[in-house]
Every structure is written in C-alpha cells, then in structure tokens.
Coordinates of C-alpha atoms and ligand atoms in Angstrom, one line a residue:
Chain A
M1 CA 0.0 0.0 0.0
K2 CA 1.3 3.5 -0.8
A3 CA 1.7 5.8 2.2
F4 CA -1.0 8.4 2.9
T5 CA -2.0 10.9 5.5
Y6 CA -5.4 10.6 7.2
E7 CA -7.9 12.9 8.9
R8 CA -11.4 12.8 10.2
A9 CA -13.9 15.4 8.9
S10 CA -16.5 16.9 11.1
D11 CA -18.8 18.6 8.5
P12 CA -19.7 17.6 5.0
A13 CA -18.7 20.8 3.2
A14 CA -15.4 20.9 4.9
A15 CA -14.8 17.2 3.9
A16 CA -15.7 18.1 0.3
R17 CA -13.4 21.2 0.4
I18 CA -10.4 19.2 1.5
V19 CA -10.8 16.5 -1.1
A20 CA -11.5 19.0 -3.9
A21 CA -8.4 21.0 -3.0
K22 CA -5.9 18.2 -2.6
P23 CA -5.0 16.2 -5.7
G24 CA -5.0 12.5 -4.8
A25 CA -7.2 12.9 -1.7
K26 CA -10.2 10.6 -1.3
F27 CA -13.1 10.1 1.1
I28 CA -13.2 6.8 3.1
A29 CA -16.4 5.5 4.6
G30 CA -16.5 1.8 5.5
G31 CA -13.2 1.3 3.6
T32 CA -14.3 -2.2 2.3
N33 CA -13.8 -1.3 -1.3
L34 CA -11.2 1.4 -1.1
L35 CA -8.8 -0.4 1.2
D36 CA -9.1 -3.6 -0.8
L37 CA -8.0 -1.7 -3.9
M38 CA -5.3 0.3 -2.0
K39 CA -3.7 -3.0 -0.9
I40 CA -3.0 -3.9 -4.5
E41 CA -2.2 -0.3 -5.5
V42 CA -5.1 0.0 -7.9
E43 CA -6.1 3.0 -5.8
T44 CA -3.2 5.1 -4.5
P45 CA -4.7 8.1 -2.6
V46 CA -2.2 10.3 -0.8
H47 CA -4.6 11.6 1.7
L48 CA -7.8 10.0 3.2
V49 CA -10.6 12.0 4.6
D50 CA -12.6 9.7 6.9
V51 CA -16.3 10.7 6.8
Q52 CA -17.5 8.4 9.6
D53 CA -18.2 11.2 12.1
L54 CA -20.5 13.2 9.7
D55 CA -24.1 13.5 10.7
L56 CA -25.3 11.4 7.8
Q57 CA -26.2 8.3 9.7
R58 CA -30.0 8.4 9.8
I59 CA -33.0 7.4 7.7
E60 CA -35.6 10.2 7.8
N61 CA -39.2 10.5 6.4
T62 CA -39.5 13.1 3.7
D63 CA -42.4 15.5 3.2
G64 CA -43.1 13.7 -0.1
G65 CA -43.9 10.4 1.7
G66 CA -40.5 8.8 0.9
L67 CA -37.3 8.3 2.8
R68 CA -34.0 10.2 3.0
I69 CA -31.1 7.8 3.6
G70 CA -27.9 9.3 5.1
A71 CA -24.8 8.5 3.0
L72 CA -23.2 6.7 6.0
V73 CA -26.2 4.4 6.8
S74 CA -24.7 0.9 6.7
N75 CA -26.1 -1.7 4.4
T76 CA -27.2 -3.6 7.5
Q77 CA -29.0 -0.6 9.0
L78 CA -30.7 0.1 5.6
A79 CA -31.8 -3.4 5.1
A80 CA -33.2 -3.7 8.6
D81 CA -35.1 -0.4 8.7
E82 CA -38.8 -1.2 9.4
R83 CA -39.9 1.3 6.7
V84 CA -37.6 -0.1 4.1
R85 CA -38.5 -3.7 4.8
R86 CA -42.2 -2.9 4.7
D87 CA -42.4 -0.4 1.8
Y88 CA -39.3 -0.9 -0.2
G89 CA -38.8 -4.7 0.0
V90 CA -36.8 -4.7 -3.2
L91 CA -34.2 -2.6 -1.5
T92 CA -33.9 -4.8 1.6
R93 CA -33.7 -7.9 -0.7
A94 CA -31.0 -6.4 -3.0
T95 CA -29.0 -5.2 0.0
V96 CA -28.9 -8.5 1.9
A97 CA -28.1 -10.3 -1.4
G98 CA -24.8 -8.4 -1.5
A99 CA -21.5 -9.3 0.2
S100 CA -21.5 -10.8 3.7
G101 CA -22.8 -9.9 7.1
Q102 CA -19.4 -8.6 8.2
L103 CA -19.1 -6.4 5.1
R104 CA -22.6 -5.1 5.2
N105 CA -22.0 -3.9 8.8
K106 CA -19.3 -1.6 7.4
A107 CA -20.4 -0.9 3.8
S108 CA -22.1 2.5 3.6
T109 CA -24.8 3.6 1.3
A110 CA -22.6 6.0 -0.6
G111 CA -19.6 3.6 -0.7
N112 CA -21.9 0.9 -2.2
L113 CA -23.0 3.2 -5.0
L114 CA -19.3 4.0 -5.7
Q115 CA -17.9 0.5 -5.5
R116 CA -15.7 -0.2 -8.5
T117 CA -15.9 -2.9 -11.1
R118 CA -14.8 -6.5 -10.4
C119 CA -13.3 -7.0 -13.8
P120 CA -10.3 -9.3 -13.2
Y121 CA -8.0 -7.2 -15.4
F122 CA -8.8 -4.1 -13.4
Y123 CA -7.5 -5.9 -10.3
D124 CA -4.4 -7.3 -12.0
T125 CA -1.8 -4.5 -12.3
N126 CA 0.2 -6.6 -14.8
M127 CA -2.5 -6.4 -17.3
P128 CA -3.7 -3.6 -19.6
C129 CA -6.9 -1.8 -18.4
N130 CA -8.2 1.5 -19.7
K131 CA -10.2 1.9 -16.5
R132 CA -7.3 1.5 -14.2
K133 CA -4.7 3.1 -16.4
P134 CA -6.3 5.1 -19.3
G135 CA -4.7 4.4 -22.7
T136 CA -3.2 1.0 -21.8
G137 CA -6.0 -0.9 -23.7
C138 CA -8.6 -3.3 -22.4
G139 CA -7.5 -6.8 -21.4
A140 CA -11.0 -8.1 -21.3
I141 CA -12.0 -7.4 -24.9
G142 CA -10.8 -10.5 -26.6
G143 CA -9.8 -11.9 -23.3
Y144 CA -11.7 -13.7 -20.6
S145 CA -15.0 -11.9 -20.2
R146 CA -17.5 -14.2 -18.6
Q147 CA -18.5 -11.8 -15.9
L148 CA -18.5 -8.6 -18.0
A149 CA -21.1 -6.5 -19.7
V150 CA -23.4 -7.7 -22.5
I151 CA -24.7 -4.2 -23.2
G152 CA -23.7 -0.6 -22.7
G153 CA -19.9 -1.2 -22.9
S154 CA -17.6 0.5 -25.4
D155 CA -14.6 -0.4 -27.5
K156 CA -12.6 0.9 -24.5
C157 CA -14.2 -1.0 -21.7
I158 CA -16.8 -3.7 -21.1
A159 CA -16.8 -3.8 -17.3
T160 CA -20.0 -4.0 -15.3
F161 CA -21.2 -2.2 -12.3
P162 CA -21.0 -5.1 -9.9
G163 CA -23.3 -4.0 -7.0
D164 CA -26.8 -5.1 -5.9
M165 CA -28.3 -2.3 -3.8
P166 CA -28.1 0.3 -6.6
V167 CA -30.1 -2.0 -8.9
A168 CA -33.0 -1.7 -6.5
L169 CA -32.4 2.0 -6.2
R170 CA -32.8 2.3 -10.0
V171 CA -36.1 0.5 -9.9
L172 CA -37.2 2.9 -7.1
D173 CA -36.1 6.0 -9.0
A174 CA -33.9 7.1 -6.1
V175 CA -32.1 10.5 -6.2
V176 CA -28.5 10.9 -5.0
E177 CA -27.9 14.2 -3.1
T178 CA -24.4 15.7 -3.0
I179 CA -22.5 18.7 -1.6
N180 CA -19.3 20.2 -3.0
G181 CA -16.5 22.2 -1.4
Q182 CA -18.4 25.5 -1.9
G183 CA -21.3 24.1 0.0
Q184 CA -23.4 23.8 -3.2
R185 CA -25.9 20.9 -3.2
R186 CA -27.2 19.0 -6.2
S187 CA -29.6 16.1 -6.8
I188 CA -28.7 13.5 -9.3
P189 CA -31.4 11.0 -10.5
I190 CA -30.0 7.5 -10.1
A191 CA -30.6 6.9 -13.8
D192 CA -27.9 9.5 -14.6
F193 CA -25.5 8.7 -11.7
H194 CA -23.5 5.9 -13.2
R195 CA -21.9 6.5 -16.6
L196 CA -21.7 4.4 -19.7
W197 CA -18.0 4.0 -20.3
G198 CA -17.6 5.5 -23.8
D199 CA -14.1 7.0 -24.2
R200 CA -13.6 7.6 -20.5
P201 CA -14.0 4.3 -18.6
E202 CA -11.8 5.7 -15.8
Q203 CA -14.8 7.8 -14.8
D204 CA -17.4 5.6 -13.2
T205 CA -20.0 8.2 -12.2
V206 CA -20.9 11.8 -12.9
L207 CA -19.5 13.0 -9.5
K208 CA -17.0 15.8 -9.7
P209 CA -13.7 15.6 -7.7
G210 CA -14.4 16.3 -4.1
E211 CA -18.2 16.0 -4.5
L212 CA -19.5 14.3 -1.4
I213 CA -22.7 12.1 -1.4
T214 CA -24.8 13.2 1.6
H215 CA -28.1 11.3 1.0
V216 CA -30.1 9.0 -1.2
V217 CA -33.7 9.9 -1.4
L218 CA -36.5 7.4 -2.1
P219 CA -39.8 8.7 -3.6
R220 CA -43.0 7.5 -2.0
P221 CA -43.6 3.7 -1.9
L222 CA -44.8 2.0 -5.1
G223 CA -46.9 -0.7 -3.5
G224 CA -46.9 -4.0 -5.5
K225 CA -44.7 -7.1 -4.9
H226 CA -41.0 -6.6 -4.5
F227 CA -38.3 -9.0 -5.9
Y228 CA -34.6 -9.2 -6.1
E229 CA -33.5 -12.4 -8.0
K230 CA -29.8 -12.8 -8.0
V231 CA -28.1 -15.5 -10.0
R232 CA -24.5 -16.3 -9.1
D233 CA -21.9 -19.0 -9.1
R234 CA -22.7 -20.1 -5.5
A235 CA -25.8 -19.6 -3.3
S236 CA -24.3 -16.8 -1.2
Y237 CA -21.4 -14.3 -1.0
A238 CA -20.7 -13.9 -4.7
F239 CA -21.3 -11.2 -7.2
A240 CA -24.2 -11.4 -9.6
L241 CA -23.9 -13.0 -13.0
V242 CA -27.3 -11.5 -13.6
S243 CA -29.8 -10.0 -11.2
V244 CA -33.3 -8.7 -11.6
A245 CA -34.8 -6.1 -9.3
A246 CA -38.6 -5.8 -9.9
V247 CA -41.7 -4.3 -8.4
I248 CA -44.8 -6.0 -9.9
Q249 CA -48.3 -4.6 -9.5
P250 CA -51.4 -6.9 -9.3
D251 CA -52.4 -6.1 -12.9
G252 CA -49.0 -7.4 -14.1
T253 CA -47.5 -4.0 -14.9
G254 CA -44.4 -2.9 -13.0
R255 CA -40.8 -1.9 -13.1
V256 CA -37.7 -3.9 -13.7
A257 CA -33.9 -3.3 -13.7
F258 CA -31.1 -5.8 -14.4
G259 CA -27.8 -6.0 -12.6
G260 CA -24.5 -7.7 -13.6
V261 CA -25.0 -7.0 -17.3
A262 CA -24.0 -3.4 -18.0
P263 CA -21.8 -0.5 -16.7
K264 CA -24.9 0.6 -14.7
P265 CA -28.1 -0.8 -13.3
W266 CA -29.9 -1.5 -16.6
R267 CA -33.5 -0.3 -16.8
V268 CA -35.2 0.4 -20.1
P269 CA -38.7 2.0 -19.7
E270 CA -39.9 0.7 -23.1
A271 CA -38.9 -2.8 -22.1
E272 CA -40.7 -2.8 -18.7
A273 CA -43.8 -1.5 -20.4
L274 CA -43.9 -5.0 -22.0
L275 CA -44.1 -6.8 -18.6
P276 CA -47.7 -7.9 -19.1
R277 CA -46.6 -9.7 -22.2
G278 CA -44.1 -11.8 -20.4
A279 CA -40.4 -12.1 -19.7
A280 CA -39.2 -12.8 -23.2
A281 CA -40.8 -9.6 -24.6
V282 CA -39.2 -7.5 -21.8
T283 CA -35.7 -8.9 -22.2
A284 CA -35.8 -8.8 -26.0
R285 CA -36.4 -5.0 -25.8
A286 CA -34.2 -4.4 -22.8
F287 CA -31.2 -6.1 -24.4
Q288 CA -31.9 -4.9 -28.0
G289 CA -28.5 -4.1 -29.5
A290 CA -26.6 -6.2 -26.9
T291 CA -23.0 -7.1 -27.9
P292 CA -22.2 -10.2 -25.7
T293 CA -18.9 -12.0 -26.1
S294 CA -18.8 -15.8 -26.5
D295 CA -17.9 -16.0 -22.8
N296 CA -20.9 -14.1 -21.5
A297 CA -23.6 -14.6 -24.1
F298 CA -25.2 -17.0 -21.5
K299 CA -26.3 -13.9 -19.6
L300 CA -29.0 -13.0 -22.1
P301 CA -31.1 -16.2 -21.7
L302 CA -30.2 -16.2 -18.0
A303 CA -31.8 -12.7 -17.7
T304 CA -34.9 -13.9 -19.4
R305 CA -35.1 -17.0 -17.1
A306 CA -34.5 -14.9 -14.0
L307 CA -37.4 -12.6 -15.0
V308 CA -39.6 -15.6 -15.8
S309 CA -39.0 -16.8 -12.2
V310 CA -39.9 -13.3 -10.8
I311 CA -43.1 -13.1 -12.9
A312 CA -44.2 -16.5 -11.8
Q313 CA -43.6 -15.6 -8.1
A314 CA -45.6 -12.4 -8.6
K315 CA -48.5 -14.4 -9.9
A316 CA -48.3 -17.0 -7.1
Chain B
M1 CA -10.5 -15.1 -3.1
S2 CA -11.0 -15.8 -6.8
D3 CA -14.7 -16.2 -6.2
F4 CA -14.9 -12.4 -6.2
L5 CA -13.1 -12.0 -9.4
E6 CA -13.3 -14.3 -12.3
P7 CA -12.7 -18.0 -11.8
G8 CA -10.7 -18.6 -15.0
V9 CA -8.5 -15.6 -15.1
S10 CA -8.2 -14.8 -11.5
R11 CA -6.8 -18.2 -10.4
R12 CA -3.9 -17.4 -12.7
G13 CA -3.8 -13.7 -11.7
L14 CA -4.1 -14.7 -8.1
I15 CA -1.2 -17.1 -8.0
A16 CA 0.9 -14.4 -9.7
G17 CA -0.5 -11.9 -7.2
S18 CA 0.3 -14.0 -4.1
V19 CA 3.8 -14.7 -5.4
A20 CA 4.3 -10.9 -5.8
S21 CA 3.1 -10.2 -2.3
V22 CA 5.5 -12.7 -0.9
A23 CA 8.3 -11.1 -2.9
V24 CA 7.4 -7.7 -1.5
A25 CA 8.1 -8.9 2.0
N26 CA 11.5 -10.3 1.1
T27 CA 13.0 -8.1 -1.5
P28 CA 12.9 -4.4 -1.7
A29 CA 12.3 -4.1 -5.5
R30 CA 9.6 -5.6 -7.6
S31 CA 8.4 -4.8 -11.0
V32 CA 4.6 -4.6 -10.3
A33 CA 4.6 -1.8 -7.9
Q34 CA 7.6 0.0 -6.5
P35 CA 8.3 -0.1 -2.8
T36 CA 6.2 2.5 -1.1
T37 CA 7.5 5.3 1.0
K38 CA 10.4 4.3 3.2
A39 CA 9.2 3.3 6.7
S40 CA 10.9 6.4 8.2
E41 CA 8.9 8.7 5.9
A42 CA 5.5 7.0 6.4
P43 CA 3.0 9.1 8.2
M44 CA 2.4 7.9 11.8
M45 CA -0.6 8.6 13.9
P46 CA -1.7 8.0 17.4
V47 CA -4.8 5.9 18.1
R48 CA -6.5 4.7 21.2
F49 CA -9.0 1.9 21.5
T50 CA -10.1 -0.8 23.9
V51 CA -9.5 -4.4 23.2
N52 CA -11.1 -7.0 25.3
G53 CA -11.7 -4.5 28.0
Q54 CA -8.2 -3.2 28.0
Q55 CA -7.2 0.3 26.9
H56 CA -4.4 0.6 24.3
S57 CA -2.6 3.7 23.0
L58 CA -0.6 3.0 19.8
S59 CA 1.3 5.1 17.3
L60 CA 0.9 3.5 13.9
D61 CA 1.8 3.9 10.3
T62 CA -1.6 5.0 8.9
R63 CA -1.6 2.0 6.6
T64 CA -1.8 -0.4 9.5
T65 CA -5.1 -2.4 9.3
L66 CA -7.0 -3.2 12.5
L67 CA -6.0 -6.8 11.9
D68 CA -2.3 -6.0 11.8
A69 CA -2.6 -3.7 14.9
L70 CA -4.1 -6.6 16.8
R71 CA -1.7 -9.2 15.6
E72 CA 1.6 -7.4 15.1
H73 CA 1.4 -4.6 17.7
L74 CA -0.8 -6.0 20.5
H75 CA 0.3 -9.6 19.8
L76 CA -3.3 -10.9 20.0
T77 CA -2.7 -13.5 17.4
G78 CA -6.0 -15.3 17.9
T79 CA -7.5 -13.2 15.1
K80 CA -6.2 -14.7 11.9
K81 CA -5.1 -13.4 8.5
G82 CA -6.4 -15.4 5.7
C83 CA -7.0 -13.6 2.4
D84 CA -6.5 -10.1 3.8
H85 CA -9.2 -8.9 1.3
G86 CA -12.4 -9.4 3.2
Q87 CA -13.2 -12.6 1.3
C88 CA -12.6 -15.4 3.9
G89 CA -13.7 -14.0 7.3
A90 CA -10.8 -15.4 9.3
C91 CA -10.1 -11.8 10.6
T92 CA -13.7 -11.3 11.9
V93 CA -13.8 -9.3 15.2
L94 CA -16.5 -7.5 17.0
V95 CA -16.3 -3.7 17.1
D96 CA -18.9 -2.0 19.3
G97 CA -20.8 -5.3 19.2
Q98 CA -20.8 -5.6 15.4
R99 CA -18.8 -8.1 13.4
I100 CA -16.5 -6.7 10.8
N101 CA -13.5 -7.9 8.7
A102 CA -10.5 -6.4 10.6
C103 CA -8.4 -6.7 7.4
L104 CA -10.5 -4.1 5.5
S105 CA -10.4 -1.5 8.2
L106 CA -7.6 0.9 9.2
A107 CA -6.6 0.9 12.8
V108 CA -6.7 4.7 12.9
M109 CA -10.4 4.6 12.0
H110 CA -11.1 2.9 15.3
E111 CA -10.3 5.8 17.7
G112 CA -12.4 5.2 20.9
D113 CA -13.9 1.9 19.7
E114 CA -14.4 -1.2 21.8
I115 CA -13.0 -4.2 20.1
T116 CA -13.6 -7.8 21.1
T117 CA -11.4 -10.6 19.7
I118 CA -11.6 -14.4 20.3
E119 CA -9.3 -13.8 23.3
G120 CA -11.9 -11.7 24.9
L121 CA -14.9 -14.0 24.4
G122 CA -13.8 -16.7 26.8
T123 CA -10.7 -18.3 28.4
P124 CA -9.5 -22.0 28.3
D125 CA -11.0 -22.4 31.8
K126 CA -14.2 -20.5 31.1
L127 CA -15.2 -21.0 27.5
H128 CA -17.8 -18.8 25.9
P129 CA -20.9 -20.9 25.2
M130 CA -20.2 -20.7 21.5
Q131 CA -16.6 -21.9 22.0
A132 CA -17.9 -24.8 24.0
A133 CA -20.5 -25.7 21.4
F134 CA -17.8 -25.6 18.6
V135 CA -15.8 -28.1 20.7
K136 CA -18.8 -30.3 21.4
H137 CA -19.9 -30.3 17.7
D138 CA -16.5 -30.6 16.1
G139 CA -17.0 -27.2 14.4
Y140 CA -13.5 -27.2 13.0
Q141 CA -10.6 -29.4 11.8
C142 CA -7.4 -27.4 11.3
G143 CA -8.8 -24.5 13.4
Y144 CA -7.4 -21.7 11.4
C145 CA -10.7 -20.1 10.5
T146 CA -12.2 -20.9 13.9
P147 CA -11.6 -17.6 15.8
G148 CA -13.3 -15.8 12.9
Q149 CA -16.1 -18.3 12.8
I150 CA -16.8 -18.1 16.5
C151 CA -16.8 -14.2 16.6
S152 CA -19.1 -14.2 13.5
A153 CA -21.4 -16.9 15.0
V154 CA -21.8 -14.9 18.3
A155 CA -22.7 -11.8 16.3
V156 CA -25.1 -13.8 14.0
L157 CA -27.3 -14.8 16.9
E158 CA -27.5 -11.2 18.1
E159 CA -28.4 -10.1 14.5
I160 CA -31.2 -12.6 14.3
R161 CA -32.4 -11.6 17.7
A162 CA -32.3 -7.9 16.6
G163 CA -34.5 -8.9 13.6
I164 CA -31.9 -8.0 10.9
P165 CA -33.2 -9.7 7.7
S166 CA -31.3 -12.1 5.5
H167 CA -31.3 -13.3 1.9
V168 CA -33.1 -16.6 2.8
Q169 CA -36.1 -15.0 4.5
T170 CA -39.2 -15.4 2.4
D171 CA -40.9 -12.4 4.1
V172 CA -38.2 -9.8 4.7
A173 CA -40.7 -7.7 6.7
G174 CA -41.1 -10.5 9.2
K175 CA -38.9 -11.8 12.0
P176 CA -36.0 -14.1 11.1
K177 CA -35.8 -17.5 12.8
F178 CA -32.9 -19.5 14.2
T179 CA -32.9 -22.1 11.5
A180 CA -30.0 -23.9 9.8
A181 CA -30.7 -22.1 6.6
E182 CA -30.4 -18.8 8.3
M183 CA -27.1 -19.8 10.0
R184 CA -25.7 -21.0 6.7
E185 CA -26.6 -17.8 4.8
R186 CA -25.5 -15.5 7.6
M187 CA -22.2 -17.4 8.0
S188 CA -21.4 -17.3 4.3
G189 CA -18.7 -14.6 4.9
N190 CA -16.6 -17.2 6.8
I191 CA -14.9 -19.7 4.6
C192 CA -13.8 -23.1 6.1
R193 CA -11.4 -25.0 4.0
C194 CA -11.9 -28.1 6.0
G195 CA -15.6 -27.9 5.4
A196 CA -16.9 -28.0 9.0
Y197 CA -19.9 -26.0 7.9
S198 CA -22.7 -28.4 9.0
N199 CA -21.1 -28.8 12.5
I200 CA -20.8 -25.1 12.8
A201 CA -24.5 -24.6 12.0
E202 CA -25.3 -27.3 14.6
A203 CA -23.2 -25.6 17.3
M204 CA -24.9 -22.3 16.6
I205 CA -28.4 -23.8 16.7
E206 CA -27.6 -25.4 20.1
V207 CA -26.4 -22.1 21.5
A208 CA -29.4 -20.2 20.1
G209 CA -31.7 -22.8 21.6
A210 CA -30.1 -22.6 24.9
K211 CA -30.5 -18.9 24.9
A212 CA -33.8 -18.5 23.2
Ligands
FAD1 C1 -15.4 -10.0 -0.6 C2 -16.4 -8.9 -1.0 C3 -17.6 -9.3 -1.6 C4 -18.5 -8.4 -2.0 N1 -19.7 -8.8 -2.5 C5 -20.6 -7.8 -2.9 C6 -21.8 -8.2 -3.5 O1 -22.1 -9.4 -3.7 N2 -22.7 -7.2 -3.9 C7 -22.4 -5.9 -3.7 O2 -23.2 -5.0 -4.0 N3 -21.2 -5.5 -3.1 C8 -20.3 -6.4 -2.8 N4 -19.1 -6.0 -2.2 C9 -18.8 -4.6 -2.2 C10 -19.2 -3.9 -1.0 O3 -20.6 -3.7 -1.1 C11 -18.6 -2.5 -1.1 O4 -17.2 -2.7 -0.7 C12 -19.2 -1.5 -0.1 O5 -20.5 -1.3 -0.4 C13 -18.4 -0.2 -0.2 O6 -18.8 0.7 0.9 P1 -17.8 1.4 1.8 O7 -18.5 2.3 2.7 O8 -16.9 0.4 2.5 O9 -16.9 2.2 0.8 P2 -15.4 2.7 0.8 O10 -14.5 1.6 0.5 O11 -15.2 3.5 2.1 O12 -15.5 3.7 -0.4 C14 -15.7 3.3 -1.7 C15 -15.6 4.6 -2.6 O13 -16.6 5.5 -2.3 C16 -16.0 6.8 -2.0 N5 -16.9 7.3 -1.0 C17 -17.3 6.8 0.2 N6 -18.2 7.6 0.8 C18 -18.4 8.6 0.0 C19 -19.3 9.8 0.1 N7 -20.1 10.0 1.1 N8 -19.3 10.6 -1.0 C20 -18.5 10.4 -2.0 N9 -17.6 9.4 -2.1 C21 -17.6 8.5 -1.1 C22 -14.6 6.5 -1.5 O14 -13.8 7.6 -1.8 C23 -14.3 5.3 -2.4 O15 -13.8 5.7 -3.7 C24 -18.2 -7.0 -1.8 C25 -17.0 -6.6 -1.2 C26 -16.1 -7.6 -0.8 C27 -14.8 -7.1 -0.2
SF4_2 S1 -13.3 -4.2 -19.3 FE1 -12.8 -2.2 -18.5 S2 -12.1 -2.7 -16.4 FE2 -11.9 -4.6 -17.6 S3 -9.9 -4.6 -18.6 FE3 -11.2 -3.6 -20.0 S4 -11.0 -1.4 -19.5 FE4 -10.3 -2.5 -17.7

C-alpha cells in the first residue's frame, strides 16, 4: 500500500473542500472497497478524509412520503429499517443479497454506489486496463469476459457495475444528493448517476472531484410485490452474474432493472412496459443491440429466465 | 479469493498476485509496484481503543489495518489473517458489538472503539458458550478459521435476535428465525477450507436454543 495521510472530517462541506483542494485525496467510509484496492495499489490516494463522524447516519421520512437515507447508513442498517422492509422490500432484498454480514455492517450507502468494477483485469496490475490506467488498452476485450457487460460497454471497456443495492435504487427512481466544497448541493437521479464507459472508462459516475454524497432519497412507496432475484456461481457471498430487481403490480405491470449486465443498473422504460406480455418480450427489448462475447452470451437467456421466475412468483 | 473476481482468469492472476506479495516482503524491489514510502517517511498517527476491556494507545503507520494492529502490535494472534481482502472472514472481530472484517479497516479509523477478539470471548478455563459448542460439535478441523467463525457466530445470533433480515427469509418484513438455513446464509462470509460447515451450524443452533 502507498503511504498516505489521514484525517477525520466533522462537517460535509469541509470534507468536500479538503478532497477537492488536494490532488490524490479521497473520502473513506467503510473502507471495504477502497482499502481492498489500495492494498493492490489499484487505488493510491495520498490523503484520506474519513467521513464516519459526519451527521449522515439516519433514515428520515420526507415531506413527499418517501425516505431520505444518510450516506453513512450501513447496508445492515438500511436493510433492517422497518420502513424499508415494509415499503421498499426490493431494496432490503437487494442489499442482503450483497457481500457478507461482516461487510454489510461496514459498507455505507454512498460507498456501495461507488464500489468499483470486479473485472479481473482491473485488479491485476500486470494487465492492460483502460479503466485503471487510461490508454493502456482493455485486457477483457478478446480476453476472458464471462463476468463482463453484454450491453452498454464501449470499445474501450466492457466492465460491469457489480453492485446489488443500486439495482434496487434504480427501480425505485432514487435520487443521489451531494455537496461540493463551496457548499453547493445537487440532486442526481440514479438513472444519470453511473456512466456508460464511452471513451472515458476511468470515470465511473458523474460525480466531480471532491463532491460528497450526503443522502439518497426514495420517492413515495410504489406498492406492488418486490423482488430481487440474484443468479450467481454459489448460493451466497458472490457477485451477480445476472440480477433482476422488480416491483410488480397486481395487474401485471411494473418496473424492472437488471444487474451484472452493464456499466450501470440496466433499466429500459420501453422494455418494462412490456411486462404484461411476459419475460421474453421484456428482455428482447431491454437487451436490444446487446453485444455479448462468446464467454458471456449466456447472460441473455439467463436474464430472461430470472425474469420468468420473478413473474411466476408475482402471480403465485 | 478468486470467487470475487473471475474464476478462469483470477486463479492465474491470483497465483501471480500472491507470489508478488511474498516477494514484496522479502526483496525491496519488484516490478509490479515500486516499494512504497520508506518506513521512516511513512505518516504515523496515534490511536486509542479498547481491546477485550483493556485500553491501548498506539502510534501506527496510517496503513496499519485493525488486523495488523491486533496481531503485530498487540500480539493478539487469535484473530487470523487469511486472504487479507475481506473474502474469507478469518479476521472477523466485534467492534462495538458488530462483526467486521478487521483486514478491511484501518486501525486509525477505530479511535475510541471497543473491540472484542476471540481472546476476549472466553478463556480456556471458562469458555464462551459458542466456543464450548464448537468443541462439542467438532465445528473445525485445522482450526485456522475458527476464531473468525466463532466471533461471527456470536454476532449472528445477536443479529437474528435484533431482527436483521437475511437473503433466505421469504418475508423480509417478518422476524428471522434461528434455522439452519439462516445460520448458513449469515455465516457465508466465513470460509472453512476443512468444510466444517454443518457442524458449525449445529453448534450455533444449540447455543441459540439454549439462549432463546
Ligand atoms: C469480498 C467482497 C464481496 C462483496 N460482494 C458484494 C456483492 O455481492 N454485492 C455488492 O453489491 N457489493 C459487494 N461487495 C462490495 C461492497 O458492497 C462494497 O465494498 C461496499 O459497499 C463499499 O462501501 P464502503 O462504505 O466500505 O466504501 P469505501 O470503500 O469506504 O469507499 C468506496 C468509494 O466511495 C467513496 N466514498 C465513500 N463515501 C463517499 C461519500 N459519502 N461521498 C463520495 N464518495 C464516497 C470512496 O472515496 C471510495 O472511492 C463486496 C465486497 C467484498 C470485499
Ligand atoms: S473491461 Fe474495463 S475494467 Fe476490464 S480490462 Fe477492459 S478497460 Fe479494464
């Protein structure tokens, strides 16, 4: 690990100011993704601003009938919240499908949104990777790509966003709230938060340097039945090959987003409008224009089958 | 470890990776990543926390993980280093009552915290009920993962009691139960190479029953 200096911030704008002003500075929350990557020197911050003392630890009711989740709320706390379990079951389900009990105790809401890809070439500093080192090429294109994106990638990068909780946030139309070093706040719809890689795979999200996530806001509950179907290589404690987050209404309409398939939680409004016509209609539209590799083409039928299972459970 | 990357590639990458990390300990130069700042230049910081009821004040290189602080500085070697990447659970300790992976946390992030390690749960003369149940049910073979398993198991029963939901619950709005399926799911962050899983789940169910 490269050496770094460390401090604990006591207010959000000050934390943002320090990170914006100091090249190579980063926030640290739970540390479960950042430290992992620092150990192998994929991340090499020179200064860490620990945000654990900030007053962003609560889940509050909003005037609009929704919830405002502090950026530091742990995955465990979020999944266990009575209101989340009752009204946003898809979020509890997605959150407890991720990582392990130990990790969820530390993983923060903001850190989970910002976790980096699990592309094996990104982790292996001996290999080319445009995301880790812009301009070096992409080891995964033409390489081993079983886990990687089937849609939304570019000729520079075909990595996926690996997380679970944000797939549910996408279905719920959550909004990410931030603050910058000048104290300015902005609200970013989750649909716009993660980027498609294009020519700049090194940039995962639309956040600016030093911009601090303060909250994630959920609109009022959707009703319906909530599902998170995660398909992985073992029954627990593995990243998704494909996941489906869905809220299905009694009349068969609903919302659906896919995880493990694209650089961001993948939700296509025209596709979910086809839910009453069945899973195959939805996935045909959702994955229209997909460019799978021979290693990961299995994800397309797998996504359909996962959605078949969700729709069958919704009818049961 | 490879389960969190890509089976095919990462096995190769991982073997290369572990060779490289052994090399780093023995030789100053390696091609992958240059040696970091010399020890003398590394930023040091004071930190104070309580381990098993005893206060400790340390001055540490900021890079020191909680795991290394416990093992290398406080010589509490019960907590084990397995993968050092949060993937195996051998380093599980309790911080303010919650289980975490000590390897993915910096020691300096724990100012003022109360840490419990396997050494603080029970003693050879007065075993914690979970330790006794692991012995009774043969919840281990080589024993390397056991301290992490036991710390995790103790926390799991508290988590179920607190109503924290899990992936195997059909109704996440309801109360979780002390079933074998719950134990297995909730213990999935603790890998046992000897495969003592079913005995571990039995030990946990016995302790849960005794307490429930
Ligand atoms: C073995 C293993 C298995 C895993 N399995 C899964 C899985 O199955 N599903 C899944 O979804 N996840 C999984 N994860 C990932 C885990 O969910 C993330 O590591 C965790 O959510 C990151 O949260 P954190 O608070 O620890 O982030 P940190 O590591 O502290 O930070 C991550 C990033 O976010 C930035 N950051 C943190 N807080 C803020 C803020 N408030 N504003 C702006 N930037 C911020 C940091 O600078 C850093 O770049 C796994 C991780 C491990 C190690
Ligand atoms: S897919 Fe992206 S992350 Fe993976 S090697 Fe290519 S550029 Fe790097």
